[in-house]
């Protein structure tokens, strides 16, 4: 069996906090005026997991990330990290958006160092850590280049380096490869997987790309259309590296597409 499907219960006993739980969503609702974006979302994420959120546009995937990072308040319910309620942004949480959002007048290394802006470290120590992170994403030779010299894929690697430099416990990525060509996207998916496996950073990824989800995830959380609720949680037991031309990989993709599109 290549996957195990756990139908996600919505009852209060549906998710049980354990010693390994890093992030806990508890009956989270989010609404604006008359629009309900998310309804009764409950999920635990263990330390070191790579979890992917998929679903149709407007089902609240990005909103979940914004609430977890602390940029949006929860309307009802609660989000906890390390057992503590989320109250605004914190250095234990990093995020990478779809666009790299690099400052064009700063060099690559200075853009990465912005991830340490709130750290009480000397500039020399910050530069050393930024160089080490650029080496990890294989961009050390571009440390002193301006972003205008970078390709789209390279710029996104800089954004990932900036998201990781403060050594967050959880890294969130909001469709980080959606605007890239297929070859670059595939390359960066593998690089993200390598970084995750080297650092052990808990990772929560939002994507519309089902193949990307199956290639990377420990678990895929399928959301229903708005208001976003958990339709299914699919646990992937396929070994890494995952072969995209393998029948078990294709079957997992078909399974998740069916869950996304079913009425």
mmCIF file of C-alpha atoms in Angstrom:
data_model
loop_
_atom_site.group_PDB
_atom_site.id
_atom_site.type_symbol
_atom_site.label_atom_id
_atom_site.label_comp_id
_atom_site.label_asym_id
_atom_site.label_seq_id
_atom_site.Cartn_x
_atom_site.Cartn_y
_atom_site.Cartn_z
ATOM 1 C CA UNK A 1 0.000 0.000 0.000
ATOM 2 C CA UNK A 2 1.513 3.310 -1.078
ATOM 3 C CA UNK A 3 -0.701 5.597 0.999
ATOM 4 C CA UNK A 4 -2.730 5.535 4.106
ATOM 5 C CA UNK A 5 -5.798 7.763 4.220
ATOM 6 C CA UNK A 6 -7.031 9.066 7.522
ATOM 7 C CA UNK A 7 -10.427 10.719 7.360
ATOM 8 C CA UNK A 8 -9.952 13.794 9.497
ATOM 9 C CA UNK A 9 -12.546 13.955 12.287
ATOM 10 C CA UNK A 10 -14.031 17.293 13.241
ATOM 11 C CA UNK A 11 -15.001 16.276 16.757
ATOM 12 C CA UNK A 12 -12.982 17.763 19.645
ATOM 13 C CA UNK A 13 -11.175 14.440 20.085
ATOM 14 C CA UNK A 14 -10.069 14.431 16.447
ATOM 15 C CA UNK A 15 -6.501 15.625 17.077
ATOM 16 C CA UNK A 16 -4.570 14.693 20.171
ATOM 17 C CA UNK A 17 -1.580 16.723 21.292
ATOM 18 C CA UNK A 18 1.548 14.585 21.743
ATOM 19 C CA UNK A 19 5.098 15.277 22.889
ATOM 20 C CA UNK A 20 6.174 15.507 19.236
ATOM 21 C CA UNK A 21 3.494 18.042 18.248
ATOM 22 C CA UNK A 22 5.014 21.360 17.196
ATOM 23 C CA UNK A 23 2.011 23.115 15.620
ATOM 24 C CA UNK A 24 -1.597 22.653 16.670
ATOM 25 C CA UNK A 25 -4.648 24.152 14.943
ATOM 26 C CA UNK A 26 -7.733 23.847 17.166
ATOM 27 C CA UNK A 27 -11.180 24.438 15.617
ATOM 28 C CA UNK A 28 -9.897 27.442 13.682
ATOM 29 C CA UNK A 29 -12.422 29.675 11.941
ATOM 30 C CA UNK A 30 -11.618 32.706 9.803
ATOM 31 C CA UNK A 31 -14.181 35.106 8.390
ATOM 32 C CA UNK A 32 -14.371 38.610 6.958
ATOM 33 C CA UNK A 33 -17.737 40.344 7.240
ATOM 34 C CA UNK A 34 -20.148 37.883 5.555
ATOM 35 C CA UNK A 35 -17.464 35.618 4.042
ATOM 36 C CA UNK A 36 -16.268 32.512 5.890
ATOM 37 C CA UNK A 37 -12.857 31.458 4.568
ATOM 38 C CA UNK A 38 -12.118 28.610 7.003
ATOM 39 C CA UNK A 39 -14.381 26.570 9.216
ATOM 40 C CA UNK A 40 -13.498 24.219 12.082
ATOM 41 C CA UNK A 41 -9.941 23.472 10.938
ATOM 42 C CA UNK A 42 -8.106 21.178 13.362
ATOM 43 C CA UNK A 43 -4.694 19.666 12.666
ATOM 44 C CA UNK A 44 -1.542 18.706 14.558
ATOM 45 C CA UNK A 45 1.855 18.864 12.851
ATOM 46 C CA UNK A 46 4.746 16.960 14.382
ATOM 47 C CA UNK A 47 8.260 18.328 14.666
ATOM 48 C CA UNK A 48 10.214 17.493 11.517
ATOM 49 C CA UNK A 49 7.170 16.779 9.346
ATOM 50 C CA UNK A 50 6.714 18.077 5.805
ATOM 51 C CA UNK A 51 2.993 18.739 5.367
ATOM 52 C CA UNK A 52 1.403 20.028 2.158
ATOM 53 C CA UNK A 53 -1.945 21.833 1.896
ATOM 54 C CA UNK A 54 -3.860 21.403 -1.369
ATOM 55 C CA UNK A 55 -7.319 22.440 -2.515
ATOM 56 C CA UNK A 56 -9.170 24.666 -4.934
ATOM 57 C CA UNK A 57 -8.510 28.411 -5.125
ATOM 58 C CA UNK A 58 -10.080 30.361 -2.301
ATOM 59 C CA UNK A 59 -10.295 27.473 0.176
ATOM 60 C CA UNK A 60 -8.126 29.242 2.756
ATOM 61 C CA UNK A 61 -4.713 27.616 2.297
ATOM 62 C CA UNK A 62 -2.748 30.876 2.243
ATOM 63 C CA UNK A 63 -4.917 32.284 5.021
ATOM 64 C CA UNK A 64 -3.840 29.391 7.253
ATOM 65 C CA UNK A 65 -0.190 30.313 6.678
ATOM 66 C CA UNK A 66 -0.848 33.986 7.376
ATOM 67 C CA UNK A 67 -2.549 33.118 10.653
ATOM 68 C CA UNK A 68 0.252 30.747 11.662
ATOM 69 C CA UNK A 69 2.954 33.323 10.874
ATOM 70 C CA UNK A 70 0.979 35.886 12.894
ATOM 71 C CA UNK A 71 -0.056 38.278 10.100
ATOM 72 C CA UNK A 72 -3.785 37.516 10.424
ATOM 73 C CA UNK A 73 -5.806 37.000 13.601
ATOM 74 C CA UNK A 74 -7.944 33.919 14.136
ATOM 75 C CA UNK A 75 -11.679 34.669 14.225
ATOM 76 C CA UNK A 76 -12.430 31.651 16.429
ATOM 77 C CA UNK A 77 -10.354 28.779 17.726
ATOM 78 C CA UNK A 78 -6.653 28.731 18.457
ATOM 79 C CA UNK A 79 -3.252 28.078 16.922
ATOM 80 C CA UNK A 80 -0.410 26.939 19.172
ATOM 81 C CA UNK A 81 3.312 26.522 18.505
ATOM 82 C CA UNK A 82 5.256 24.574 21.142
ATOM 83 C CA UNK A 83 2.097 24.639 23.214
ATOM 84 C CA UNK A 84 1.967 28.450 23.264
ATOM 85 C CA UNK A 85 -0.781 30.451 21.519
ATOM 86 C CA UNK A 86 0.363 32.405 18.450
ATOM 87 C CA UNK A 87 0.442 36.104 19.268
ATOM 88 C CA UNK A 88 1.930 37.983 16.335
ATOM 89 C CA UNK A 89 5.105 37.075 14.453
ATOM 90 C CA UNK A 90 7.979 35.170 16.039
ATOM 91 C CA UNK A 91 11.451 34.096 14.990
ATOM 92 C CA UNK A 92 10.536 30.436 15.471
ATOM 93 C CA UNK A 93 8.359 30.805 12.337
ATOM 94 C CA UNK A 94 9.682 31.673 8.868
ATOM 95 C CA UNK A 95 7.799 32.161 5.612
ATOM 96 C CA UNK A 96 8.562 32.186 1.880
ATOM 97 C CA UNK A 97 6.008 33.723 -0.466
ATOM 98 C CA UNK A 98 5.285 32.990 -4.132
ATOM 99 C CA UNK A 99 7.278 36.070 -5.146
ATOM 100 C CA UNK A 100 10.850 36.279 -3.757
ATOM 101 C CA UNK A 101 10.272 39.855 -2.516
ATOM 102 C CA UNK A 102 13.959 40.762 -2.624
ATOM 103 C CA UNK A 103 15.039 44.373 -2.205
ATOM 104 C CA UNK A 104 16.561 45.282 -5.600
ATOM 105 C CA UNK A 105 19.074 47.782 -4.160
ATOM 106 C CA UNK A 106 20.543 45.232 -1.712
ATOM 107 C CA UNK A 107 23.001 42.512 -2.606
ATOM 108 C CA UNK A 108 22.022 38.869 -2.283
ATOM 109 C CA UNK A 109 23.861 38.482 1.020
ATOM 110 C CA UNK A 110 22.272 41.629 2.452
ATOM 111 C CA UNK A 111 18.813 40.351 1.436
ATOM 112 C CA UNK A 112 19.494 37.099 3.270
ATOM 113 C CA UNK A 113 20.787 38.953 6.323
ATOM 114 C CA UNK A 114 17.420 40.696 6.631
ATOM 115 C CA UNK A 115 16.182 37.419 8.085
ATOM 116 C CA UNK A 116 18.401 38.202 11.101
ATOM 117 C CA UNK A 117 17.244 41.807 11.525
ATOM 118 C CA UNK A 118 15.831 41.122 14.993
ATOM 119 C CA UNK A 119 18.781 39.038 16.167
ATOM 120 C CA UNK A 120 21.289 40.608 18.569
ATOM 121 C CA UNK A 121 24.322 39.534 16.566
ATOM 122 C CA UNK A 122 27.259 41.464 15.136
ATOM 123 C CA UNK A 123 27.226 42.206 11.437
ATOM 124 C CA UNK A 124 30.206 39.887 11.022
ATOM 125 C CA UNK A 125 28.347 36.950 12.573
ATOM 126 C CA UNK A 126 25.294 37.712 10.462
ATOM 127 C CA UNK A 127 27.432 37.723 7.308
ATOM 128 C CA UNK A 128 29.004 34.383 8.241
ATOM 129 C CA UNK A 129 25.589 32.808 8.749
ATOM 130 C CA UNK A 130 24.283 34.329 5.518
ATOM 131 C CA UNK A 131 27.250 32.974 3.558
ATOM 132 C CA UNK A 132 26.743 29.533 5.072
ATOM 133 C CA UNK A 133 23.072 29.622 4.113
ATOM 134 C CA UNK A 134 23.873 30.752 0.570
ATOM 135 C CA UNK A 135 26.279 27.844 0.294
ATOM 136 C CA UNK A 136 23.501 25.526 1.388
ATOM 137 C CA UNK A 137 21.299 26.737 -1.498
ATOM 138 C CA UNK A 138 24.331 26.754 -3.848
ATOM 139 C CA UNK A 139 24.428 30.505 -4.439
ATOM 140 C CA UNK A 140 27.579 31.519 -2.569
ATOM 141 C CA UNK A 141 29.201 32.863 -5.757
ATOM 142 C CA UNK A 142 26.325 35.341 -6.134
ATOM 143 C CA UNK A 143 26.601 36.707 -2.584
ATOM 144 C CA UNK A 144 27.566 40.201 -3.750
ATOM 145 C CA UNK A 145 25.339 40.328 -6.835
ATOM 146 C CA UNK A 146 22.183 42.403 -7.067
ATOM 147 C CA UNK A 147 18.865 40.561 -7.524
ATOM 148 C CA UNK A 148 18.638 41.827 -11.115
ATOM 149 C CA UNK A 149 21.411 39.366 -12.010
ATOM 150 C CA UNK A 150 19.450 36.366 -10.759
ATOM 151 C CA UNK A 151 17.075 34.075 -12.584
ATOM 152 C CA UNK A 152 13.635 33.460 -11.081
ATOM 153 C CA UNK A 153 14.750 30.163 -9.583
ATOM 154 C CA UNK A 154 17.877 31.696 -8.089
ATOM 155 C CA UNK A 155 15.874 34.540 -6.556
ATOM 156 C CA UNK A 156 13.523 32.028 -4.961
ATOM 157 C CA UNK A 157 16.494 30.168 -3.488
ATOM 158 C CA UNK A 158 17.625 33.455 -1.930
ATOM 159 C CA UNK A 159 14.139 33.833 -0.429
ATOM 160 C CA UNK A 160 14.351 30.309 1.004
ATOM 161 C CA UNK A 161 17.786 31.089 2.458
ATOM 162 C CA UNK A 162 16.369 34.241 4.074
ATOM 163 C CA UNK A 163 13.474 32.207 5.488
ATOM 164 C CA UNK A 164 15.844 29.637 7.000
ATOM 165 C CA UNK A 165 18.682 31.831 8.285
ATOM 166 C CA UNK A 166 17.055 32.547 11.665
ATOM 167 C CA UNK A 167 16.816 28.768 12.126
ATOM 168 C CA UNK A 168 13.032 28.701 12.530
ATOM 169 C CA UNK A 169 11.351 25.655 13.964
ATOM 170 C CA UNK A 170 8.774 25.792 11.201
ATOM 171 C CA UNK A 171 9.146 27.052 7.636
ATOM 172 C CA UNK A 172 6.024 27.992 5.680
ATOM 173 C CA UNK A 173 6.023 28.256 1.889
ATOM 174 C CA UNK A 174 3.107 29.775 -0.029
ATOM 175 C CA UNK A 175 3.242 28.393 -3.589
ATOM 176 C CA UNK A 176 6.949 29.249 -3.813
ATOM 177 C CA UNK A 177 7.524 27.605 -7.218
ATOM 178 C CA UNK A 178 4.231 28.421 -8.950
ATOM 179 C CA UNK A 179 5.651 31.122 -11.225
ATOM 180 C CA UNK A 180 8.687 29.103 -12.372
ATOM 181 C CA UNK A 181 9.201 26.997 -15.480
ATOM 182 C CA UNK A 182 8.763 23.239 -15.133
ATOM 183 C CA UNK A 183 12.478 22.360 -15.072
ATOM 184 C CA UNK A 184 13.378 25.022 -12.485
ATOM 185 C CA UNK A 185 10.359 24.088 -10.404
ATOM 186 C CA UNK A 186 11.400 20.433 -10.347
ATOM 187 C CA UNK A 187 14.984 21.373 -9.408
ATOM 188 C CA UNK A 188 13.861 23.588 -6.523
ATOM 189 C CA UNK A 189 11.413 20.988 -5.272
ATOM 190 C CA UNK A 190 14.322 18.597 -4.895
ATOM 191 C CA UNK A 191 16.457 21.304 -3.279
ATOM 192 C CA UNK A 192 13.684 22.035 -0.778
ATOM 193 C CA UNK A 193 13.469 18.339 0.039
ATOM 194 C CA UNK A 194 17.243 18.151 0.548
ATOM 195 C CA UNK A 195 17.215 21.207 2.821
ATOM 196 C CA UNK A 196 14.330 19.760 4.809
ATOM 197 C CA UNK A 197 16.109 16.452 5.263
ATOM 198 C CA UNK A 198 19.414 18.130 6.236
ATOM 199 C CA UNK A 199 17.950 20.627 8.699
ATOM 200 C CA UNK A 200 14.929 18.730 10.005
ATOM 201 C CA UNK A 201 12.921 21.960 9.882
ATOM 202 C CA UNK A 202 9.188 21.371 10.147
ATOM 203 C CA UNK A 203 7.751 22.494 6.808
ATOM 204 C CA UNK A 204 4.239 23.528 5.785
ATOM 205 C CA UNK A 205 3.816 24.043 2.037
ATOM 206 C CA UNK A 206 0.833 25.401 0.088
ATOM 207 C CA UNK A 207 0.578 24.365 -3.557
ATOM 208 C CA UNK A 208 -1.871 23.793 -6.420
ATOM 209 C CA UNK A 209 0.537 21.281 -7.972
ATOM 210 C CA UNK A 210 -0.577 17.765 -7.007
ATOM 211 C CA UNK A 211 2.642 16.190 -8.322
ATOM 212 C CA UNK A 212 4.640 18.600 -6.181
ATOM 213 C CA UNK A 213 2.619 17.583 -3.141
ATOM 214 C CA UNK A 214 3.150 13.863 -3.770
ATOM 215 C CA UNK A 215 6.859 14.347 -4.503
ATOM 216 C CA UNK A 216 7.536 16.143 -1.228
ATOM 217 C CA UNK A 217 4.973 15.484 1.482
ATOM 218 C CA UNK A 218 4.851 13.203 4.461
ATOM 219 C CA UNK A 219 1.150 14.072 4.623
ATOM 220 C CA UNK A 220 -1.134 15.869 2.182
ATOM 221 C CA UNK A 221 -4.045 17.789 3.697
ATOM 222 C CA UNK A 222 -6.886 18.147 1.179
ATOM 223 C CA UNK A 223 -9.213 21.081 1.841
ATOM 224 C CA UNK A 224 -12.783 21.415 0.621
ATOM 225 C CA UNK A 225 -13.911 24.532 -1.298
ATOM 226 C CA UNK A 226 -14.765 27.625 0.739
ATOM 227 C CA UNK A 227 -15.345 27.546 3.561
ATOM 228 C CA UNK A 228 -12.129 25.559 3.826
ATOM 229 C CA UNK A 229 -12.413 22.403 5.906
ATOM 230 C CA UNK A 230 -10.278 19.286 5.965
ATOM 231 C CA UNK A 231 -11.704 16.780 3.508
ATOM 232 C CA UNK A 232 -9.012 14.136 3.928
ATOM 233 C CA UNK A 233 -5.489 13.744 5.282
ATOM 234 C CA UNK A 234 -3.435 11.456 3.034
ATOM 235 C CA UNK A 235 -0.294 9.894 4.502
ATOM 236 C CA UNK A 236 2.315 9.080 1.860
ATOM 237 C CA UNK A 237 4.524 6.077 2.523
ATOM 238 C CA UNK A 238 6.450 6.255 -0.768
ATOM 239 C CA UNK A 239 10.226 6.149 -0.215
ATOM 240 C CA UNK A 240 12.480 9.027 -1.293
ATOM 241 C CA UNK A 241 13.589 9.818 -3.901
ATOM 242 C CA UNK A 242 10.112 9.415 -5.379
ATOM 243 C CA UNK A 243 9.956 8.370 -9.011
ATOM 244 C CA UNK A 244 7.333 10.376 -10.896
ATOM 245 C CA UNK A 245 6.992 7.768 -13.633
ATOM 246 C CA UNK A 246 6.251 5.027 -11.098
ATOM 247 C CA UNK A 247 2.688 3.693 -11.023
ATOM 248 C CA UNK A 248 2.385 4.142 -7.250
ATOM 249 C CA UNK A 249 3.312 7.828 -7.630
ATOM 250 C CA UNK A 250 0.738 8.272 -10.403
ATOM 251 C CA UNK A 251 -1.900 6.461 -8.361
ATOM 252 C CA UNK A 252 -1.287 8.781 -5.390
ATOM 253 C CA UNK A 253 -1.688 11.801 -7.677
ATOM 254 C CA UNK A 254 -4.967 10.431 -9.059
ATOM 255 C CA UNK A 255 -6.223 9.779 -5.558
ATOM 256 C CA UNK A 256 -5.529 13.338 -4.396
ATOM 257 C CA UNK A 257 -6.963 14.923 -7.567
ATOM 258 C CA UNK A 258 -10.154 12.936 -7.007
ATOM 259 C CA UNK A 259 -10.366 14.207 -3.437
ATOM 260 C CA UNK A 260 -9.878 17.820 -4.589
ATOM 261 C CA UNK A 261 -12.496 17.660 -7.331
ATOM 262 C CA UNK A 262 -15.178 15.511 -5.686
ATOM 263 C CA UNK A 263 -18.408 17.275 -4.830
#
